[in-house]
XYZ file of C-alpha atoms in Angstrom:
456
model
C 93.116 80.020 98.022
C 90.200 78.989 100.399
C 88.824 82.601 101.179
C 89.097 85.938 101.575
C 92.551 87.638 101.488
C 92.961 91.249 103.731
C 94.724 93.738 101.839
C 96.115 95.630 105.072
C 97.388 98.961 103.695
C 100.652 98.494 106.302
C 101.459 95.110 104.503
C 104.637 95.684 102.219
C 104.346 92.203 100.383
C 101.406 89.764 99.365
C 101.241 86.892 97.362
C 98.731 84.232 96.865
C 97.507 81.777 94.394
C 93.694 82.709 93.240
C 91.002 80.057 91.509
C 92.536 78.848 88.442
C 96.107 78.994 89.357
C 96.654 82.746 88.451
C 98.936 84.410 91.367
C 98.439 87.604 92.751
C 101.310 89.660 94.175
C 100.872 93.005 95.951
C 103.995 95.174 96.793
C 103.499 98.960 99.087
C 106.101 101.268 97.492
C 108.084 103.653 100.452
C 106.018 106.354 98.597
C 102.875 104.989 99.495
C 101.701 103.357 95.949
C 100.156 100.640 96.010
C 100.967 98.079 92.983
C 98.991 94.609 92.243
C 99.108 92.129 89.921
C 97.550 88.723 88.320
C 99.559 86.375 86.406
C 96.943 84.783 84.237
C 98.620 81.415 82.844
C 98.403 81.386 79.126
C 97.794 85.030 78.117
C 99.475 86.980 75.809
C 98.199 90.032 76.701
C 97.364 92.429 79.487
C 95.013 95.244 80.994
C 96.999 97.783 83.130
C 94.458 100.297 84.837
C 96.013 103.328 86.932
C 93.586 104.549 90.037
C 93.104 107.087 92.235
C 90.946 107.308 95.010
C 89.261 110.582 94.099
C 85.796 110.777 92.336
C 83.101 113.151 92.082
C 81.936 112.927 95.873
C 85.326 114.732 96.874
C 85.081 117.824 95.150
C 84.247 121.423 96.935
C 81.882 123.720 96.406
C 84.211 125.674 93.989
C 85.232 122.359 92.076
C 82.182 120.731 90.628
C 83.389 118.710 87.506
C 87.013 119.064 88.336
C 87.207 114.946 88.527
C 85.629 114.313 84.993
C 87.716 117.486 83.634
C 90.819 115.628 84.857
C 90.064 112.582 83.074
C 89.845 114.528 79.822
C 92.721 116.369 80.122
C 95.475 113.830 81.382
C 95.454 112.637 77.668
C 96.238 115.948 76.381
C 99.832 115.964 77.039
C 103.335 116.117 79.092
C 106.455 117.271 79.370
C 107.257 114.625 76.815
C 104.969 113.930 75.160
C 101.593 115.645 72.926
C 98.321 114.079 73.042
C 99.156 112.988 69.577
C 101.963 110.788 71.169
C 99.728 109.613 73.744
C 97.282 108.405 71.309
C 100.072 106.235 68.752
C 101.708 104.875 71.475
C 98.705 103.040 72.073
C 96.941 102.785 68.871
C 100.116 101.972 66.825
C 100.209 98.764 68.614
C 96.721 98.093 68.284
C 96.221 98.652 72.168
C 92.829 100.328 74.044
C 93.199 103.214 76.045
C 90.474 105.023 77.975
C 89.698 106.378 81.113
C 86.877 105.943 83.762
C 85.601 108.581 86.380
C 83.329 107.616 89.094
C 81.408 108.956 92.160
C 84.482 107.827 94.123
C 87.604 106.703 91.951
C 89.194 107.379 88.445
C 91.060 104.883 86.187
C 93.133 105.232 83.356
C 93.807 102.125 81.522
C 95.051 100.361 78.434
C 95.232 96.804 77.111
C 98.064 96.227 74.903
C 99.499 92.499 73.807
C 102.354 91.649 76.575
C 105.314 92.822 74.265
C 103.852 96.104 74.542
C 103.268 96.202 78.617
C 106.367 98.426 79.399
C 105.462 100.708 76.760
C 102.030 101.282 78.173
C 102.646 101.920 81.563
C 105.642 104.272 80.686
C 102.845 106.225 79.073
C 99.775 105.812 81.858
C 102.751 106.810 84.284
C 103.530 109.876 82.311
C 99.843 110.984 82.091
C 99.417 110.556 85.621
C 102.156 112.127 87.247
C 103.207 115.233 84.559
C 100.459 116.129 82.992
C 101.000 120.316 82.040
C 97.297 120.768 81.784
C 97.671 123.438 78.753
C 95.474 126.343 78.866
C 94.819 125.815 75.217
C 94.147 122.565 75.530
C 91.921 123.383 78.454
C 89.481 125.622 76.882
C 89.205 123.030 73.972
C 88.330 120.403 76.311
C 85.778 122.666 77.870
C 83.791 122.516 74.749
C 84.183 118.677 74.642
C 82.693 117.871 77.395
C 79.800 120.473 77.199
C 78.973 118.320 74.421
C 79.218 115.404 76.438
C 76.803 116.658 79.067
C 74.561 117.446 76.038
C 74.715 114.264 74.249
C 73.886 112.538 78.138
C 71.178 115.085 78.236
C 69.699 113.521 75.071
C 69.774 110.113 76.358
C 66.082 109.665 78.654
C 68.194 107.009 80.609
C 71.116 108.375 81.539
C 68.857 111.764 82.691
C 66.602 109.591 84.750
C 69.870 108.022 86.125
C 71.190 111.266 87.522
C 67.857 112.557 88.339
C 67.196 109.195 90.671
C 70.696 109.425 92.289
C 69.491 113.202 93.124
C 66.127 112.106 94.744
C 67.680 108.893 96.562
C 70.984 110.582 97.774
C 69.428 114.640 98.384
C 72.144 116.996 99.380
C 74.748 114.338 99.920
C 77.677 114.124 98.052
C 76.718 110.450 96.031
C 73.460 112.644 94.852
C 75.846 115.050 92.314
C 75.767 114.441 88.890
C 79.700 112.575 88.009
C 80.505 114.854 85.147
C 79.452 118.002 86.870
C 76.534 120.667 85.215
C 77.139 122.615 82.754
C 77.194 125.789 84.417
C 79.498 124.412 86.312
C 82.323 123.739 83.716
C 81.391 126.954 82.178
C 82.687 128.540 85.606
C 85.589 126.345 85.926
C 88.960 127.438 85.798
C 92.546 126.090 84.520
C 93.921 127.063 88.325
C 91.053 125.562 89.877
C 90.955 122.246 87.933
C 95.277 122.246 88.527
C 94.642 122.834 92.349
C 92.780 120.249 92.650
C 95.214 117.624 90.168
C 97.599 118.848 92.980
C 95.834 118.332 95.762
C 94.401 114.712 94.374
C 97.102 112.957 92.651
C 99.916 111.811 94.904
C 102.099 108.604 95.220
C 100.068 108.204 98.139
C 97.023 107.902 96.352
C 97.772 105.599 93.152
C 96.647 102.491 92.800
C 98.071 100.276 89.736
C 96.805 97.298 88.544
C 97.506 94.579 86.064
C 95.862 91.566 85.082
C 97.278 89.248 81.803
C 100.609 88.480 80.909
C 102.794 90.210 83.768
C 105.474 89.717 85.566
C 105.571 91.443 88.749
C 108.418 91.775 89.579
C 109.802 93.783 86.314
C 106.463 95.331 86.861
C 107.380 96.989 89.601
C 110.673 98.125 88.662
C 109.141 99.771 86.061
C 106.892 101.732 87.312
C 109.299 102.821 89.666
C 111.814 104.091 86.914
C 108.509 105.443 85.143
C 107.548 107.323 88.370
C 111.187 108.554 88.972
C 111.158 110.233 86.349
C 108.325 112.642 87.170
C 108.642 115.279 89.946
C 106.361 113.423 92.266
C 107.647 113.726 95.730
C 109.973 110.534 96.991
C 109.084 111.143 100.163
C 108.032 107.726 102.765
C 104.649 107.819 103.404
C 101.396 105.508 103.865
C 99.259 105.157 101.979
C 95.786 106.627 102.081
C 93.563 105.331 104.143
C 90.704 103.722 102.586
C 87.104 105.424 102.851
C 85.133 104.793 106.003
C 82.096 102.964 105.871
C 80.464 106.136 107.745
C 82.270 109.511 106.842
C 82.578 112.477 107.951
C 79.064 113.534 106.155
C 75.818 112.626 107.413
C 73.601 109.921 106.151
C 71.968 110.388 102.993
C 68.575 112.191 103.029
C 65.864 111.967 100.651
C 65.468 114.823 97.817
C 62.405 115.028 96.210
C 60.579 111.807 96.127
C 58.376 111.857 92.869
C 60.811 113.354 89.596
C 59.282 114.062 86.449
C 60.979 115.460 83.607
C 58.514 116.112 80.736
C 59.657 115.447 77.375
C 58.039 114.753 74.203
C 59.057 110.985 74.101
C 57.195 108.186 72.614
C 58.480 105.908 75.437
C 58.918 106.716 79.473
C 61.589 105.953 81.708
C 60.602 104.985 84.449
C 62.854 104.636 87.266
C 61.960 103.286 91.214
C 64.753 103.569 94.089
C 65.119 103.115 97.395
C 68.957 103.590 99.891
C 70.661 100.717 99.471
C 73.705 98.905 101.273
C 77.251 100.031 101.096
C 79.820 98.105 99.583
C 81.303 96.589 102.511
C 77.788 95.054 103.881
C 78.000 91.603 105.376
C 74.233 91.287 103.650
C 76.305 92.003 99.908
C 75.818 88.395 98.984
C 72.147 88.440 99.633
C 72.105 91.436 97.426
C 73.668 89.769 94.459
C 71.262 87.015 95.242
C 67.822 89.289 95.274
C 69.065 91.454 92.398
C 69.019 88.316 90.318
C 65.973 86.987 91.058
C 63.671 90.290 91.413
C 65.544 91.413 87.957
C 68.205 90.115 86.724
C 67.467 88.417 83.282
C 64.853 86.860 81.100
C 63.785 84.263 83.716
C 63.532 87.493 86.695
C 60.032 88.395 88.110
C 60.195 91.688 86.556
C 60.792 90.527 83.464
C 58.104 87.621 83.397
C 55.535 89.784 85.123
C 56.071 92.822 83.377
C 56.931 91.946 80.264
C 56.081 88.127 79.000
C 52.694 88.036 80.664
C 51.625 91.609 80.562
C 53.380 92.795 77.614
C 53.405 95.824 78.824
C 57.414 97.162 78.641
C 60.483 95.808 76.167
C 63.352 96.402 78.958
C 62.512 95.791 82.600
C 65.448 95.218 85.660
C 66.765 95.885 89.012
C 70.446 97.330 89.987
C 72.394 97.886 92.925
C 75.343 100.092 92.941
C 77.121 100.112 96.175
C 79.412 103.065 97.863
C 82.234 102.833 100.993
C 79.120 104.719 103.378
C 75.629 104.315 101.515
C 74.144 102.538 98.416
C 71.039 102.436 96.153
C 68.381 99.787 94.786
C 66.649 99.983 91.938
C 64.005 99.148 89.438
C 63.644 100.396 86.059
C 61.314 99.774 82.891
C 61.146 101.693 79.674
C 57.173 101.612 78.742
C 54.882 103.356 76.695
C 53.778 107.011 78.976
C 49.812 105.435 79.305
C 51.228 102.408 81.165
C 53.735 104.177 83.687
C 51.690 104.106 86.464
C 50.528 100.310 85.968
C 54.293 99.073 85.543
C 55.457 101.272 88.556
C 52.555 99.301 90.513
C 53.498 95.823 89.314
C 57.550 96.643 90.234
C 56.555 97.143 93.418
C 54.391 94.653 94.031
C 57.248 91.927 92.690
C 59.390 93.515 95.427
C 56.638 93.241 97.514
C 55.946 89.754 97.391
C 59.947 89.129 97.877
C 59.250 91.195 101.177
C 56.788 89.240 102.153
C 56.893 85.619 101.080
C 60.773 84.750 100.229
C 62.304 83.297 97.160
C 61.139 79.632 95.793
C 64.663 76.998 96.453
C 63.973 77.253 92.465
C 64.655 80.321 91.869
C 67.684 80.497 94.774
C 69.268 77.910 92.928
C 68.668 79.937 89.381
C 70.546 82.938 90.881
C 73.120 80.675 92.115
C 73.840 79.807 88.913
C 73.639 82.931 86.716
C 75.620 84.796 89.525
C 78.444 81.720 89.276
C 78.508 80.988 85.272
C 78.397 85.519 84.691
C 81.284 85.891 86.885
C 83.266 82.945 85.518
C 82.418 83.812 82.082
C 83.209 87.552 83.107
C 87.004 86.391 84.604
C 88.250 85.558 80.961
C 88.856 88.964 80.367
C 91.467 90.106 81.768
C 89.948 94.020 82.248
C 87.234 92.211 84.135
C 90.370 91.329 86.421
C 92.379 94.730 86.491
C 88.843 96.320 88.049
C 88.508 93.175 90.383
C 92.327 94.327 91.787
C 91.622 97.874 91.744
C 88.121 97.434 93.489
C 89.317 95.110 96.095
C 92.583 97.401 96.681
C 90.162 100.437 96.786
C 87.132 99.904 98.242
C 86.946 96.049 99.862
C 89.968 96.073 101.631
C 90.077 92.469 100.513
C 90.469 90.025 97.382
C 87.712 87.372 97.231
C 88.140 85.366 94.079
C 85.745 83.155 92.370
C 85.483 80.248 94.707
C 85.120 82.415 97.500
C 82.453 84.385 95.921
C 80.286 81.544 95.168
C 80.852 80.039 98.806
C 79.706 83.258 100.068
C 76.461 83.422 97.554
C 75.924 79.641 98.295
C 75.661 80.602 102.114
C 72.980 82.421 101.745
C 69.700 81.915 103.450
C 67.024 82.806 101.556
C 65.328 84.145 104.875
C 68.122 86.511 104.261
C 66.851 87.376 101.062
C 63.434 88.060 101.848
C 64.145 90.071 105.018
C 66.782 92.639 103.091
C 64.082 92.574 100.770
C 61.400 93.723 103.579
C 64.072 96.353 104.759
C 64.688 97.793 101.286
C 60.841 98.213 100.439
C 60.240 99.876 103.777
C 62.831 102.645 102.903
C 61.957 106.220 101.398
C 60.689 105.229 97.941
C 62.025 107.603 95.127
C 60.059 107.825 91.738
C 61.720 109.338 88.761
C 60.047 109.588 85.131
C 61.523 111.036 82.071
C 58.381 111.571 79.480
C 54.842 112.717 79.299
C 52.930 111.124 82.079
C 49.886 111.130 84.347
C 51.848 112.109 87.658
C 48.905 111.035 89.791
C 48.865 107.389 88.417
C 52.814 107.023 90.003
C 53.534 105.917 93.510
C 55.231 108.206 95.708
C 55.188 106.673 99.156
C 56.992 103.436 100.201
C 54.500 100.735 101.764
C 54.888 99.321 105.593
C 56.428 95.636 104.990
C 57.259 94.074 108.771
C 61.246 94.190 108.284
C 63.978 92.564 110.977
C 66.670 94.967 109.571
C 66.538 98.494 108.209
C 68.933 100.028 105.607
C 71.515 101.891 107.431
């Protein structure tokens, strides 16, 4: 494989070798599911993740926290079998079973040896497609995951997390809190939450991946046998289209800029963020590329300027989650509440001087080589492949495997890095602190930098 492969959605069979001689084979069921897998030479085990392209963006008004609810509840039981069932199939086998929701997929998934591969999907296929959604079981699991909200709500970072996705993303749908609130699974009903399993989960819409020991084609005969079983329609049909890279919704606008949530903490969060670039930006690899240096390790500029010389936080980084229409950057620091306002200044001014003067060849060749040896490292595990397939069937609308990733990082200018720099720091800045702090000592306006390209 020498680059990029398109993943056309009206493409019935694909197969291609990937770095390190695994092969990937796609096959389009009539029904519209999708299936893909990656032989990886030598295992004897595998990761089998079941997706659907619904996540907390997609919900109504009348619906908030109907996505995370799902992903409770689809363990709880079926026709066939009780959650207790569900639970030993994996566990007596010494498998891992869990699920994922996010702003705009959930994944079920498991990783069992390869002698117990059928056995697994059998039961992610049976979760998926039957689940009863038990009124008993319902009202238990409301109580769960009101203590899930309240354990988040403990947690200073995952609070300033949803409280900087609020102020970057406003009124638009990436801005809402993944699990819902909970007033909002307090109102929630058993018809609602089952409308919306309806509504959501169709042959159509399923994605299943499988990276390890597999063989694809008894793969897909089982899933199909696992699938006819259930009363999912058999209908022909395409599958769904994949998200837009502008929607139907307008662009994100800015909530309120400066956040402060006062708690009694001996240690701030502090949290800076500014619109970032969807997933399917040309300027992704220059992302990956600025990310690294600005704040992605021990050798970052954040981390030497903030920390080593200054002393003044213990953890200090950027981020950069991505979306099919919009994305965010950020910078965070955990740091003692007197020093907020001098670690907030000091972010900035790193990003600043990325904006302004570029990245040394030193350090492009640094992020070169953490991005290369992470995701290497990262592609032993075959879960880090299962969410490669499902992200690339999902989102990209293409697989890029390792070689073709590092071409594209190696490509790079680093004028490119310094100008998406410049357009990032010119955006809306967002400020969000969780702890007792001076508000006036925080920034809460983004500085003019000369930029060649804004952040659409």
């Amino acid at each position: 494989m020498n680059g990029p492969v398109a993943l056309p959605l009206d493409e019935v069979e694909l197969s291609f070798e990937a770095t390190g001689g695994s092969l990937v084979r796609r096959t389009v069921l009539p029904t519209g599911v999708r299936i893909l897998s990656e032989s990886m030479p030598g295992a004897r085990s595998a990761t089998v993740g079941f997706w659907v392209a619904v996540g907390s963006r997609d919900e109504g008004d009348g619906d908030r926290g109907s996505t995370h609810f799902l992903e409770h509840l689809l363990f709880k039981g079926t026709p066939t079998r009780s959650a207790l069932d569900i639970a030993v199939a994996f566990e007596s086998v010494g498998g891992e079973h869990n699920a994922a929701t996010g702003k705009e997929s959930t994944c079920y998934y498991a990783r069992v040896r390869d002698v117990d591969l059928d056995d697994a999907v059998d039961s992610l296929a049976d979760m998926v497609t039957s689940s009863v959604l038990d009124p008993l079981e319902f009202e238990t699991e409301r109580g769960v995951i009101l203590d899930e909200l309240a354990m988040a709500d403990d947690d200073p970072s995952d609070v300033g997390g949803e409280r900087l996705f609020e102020s970057v993303f406003g009124d638009h749908s990436l801005g809402r809190p993944i699990g819902g609130s909970p007033d909002s699974i307090r109102r929630a009903s058993r018809d609602e939450v089952h409308r919306h399993y309806l509504r959501t989960y169709r042959p159509r819409d399923l994605v299943v991946t499988v990276a390890g020991a597999v063989d694809h084609d008894h793969l897909v005969q089982r899933l199909q046998a696992a699938i006819g079983r259930s009363d999912w329609s058999t209908d022909t049909a395409p599958p769904v289209p994949r998200r837009p890279a502008t929607g139907a919704e307008t662009a994100p606008q800015q909530g309120e800029p400066l956040v402060v949530v006062r708690r009694p903490l001996e240690q701030t969060t502090l949290l800076l963020g500014f619109p970032g670039l969807p997933v399917t930006d040309d300027r992704r690899s220059a992302m990956a590329v600025l990310n690294s240096v600005l704040g992605g390790g021990m050798s970052s500029r954040l981390f030497q300027e903030v920390r080593e010389r200054r002393g003044l936080a213990y953890s200090v980084y950027s981020f950069a989650p991505s979306y099919s229409d919009a994305g965010l950057f950020g910078l965070y620091a955990g740091c003692a509440p007197a020093n907020a306002g001098d670690v907030a200044r000091l972010m900035l001014e790193q990003l600043d001087e990325v904006a302004t003067d570029g990245i040394t060849a030193d350090e492009h060749r640094r992020a070169l080589g953490q991005l290369g040896g992470a995701a290497a490292l990262a592609l032993e595990d075959s879960d880090t492949r299962m969410n490669r397939l499902g992200r690339a069937e999902l989102s990209m609308g293409e697989f890029v495997d390792l070689d073709a990733s590092l071409a594209r990082l190696a490509a790079v200018p680093t004028d490119d890095v310094r100008d998406l720099a410049a357009a990032l720091r010119s955006g809306p800045l967002s400020t969000v602190v969780v702890g007792e702090v001076d508000e006036t000592t925080l920034p809460t306006r983004a500085a003019t930098v000369p930029t060649s390209s804004a952040i659409r």
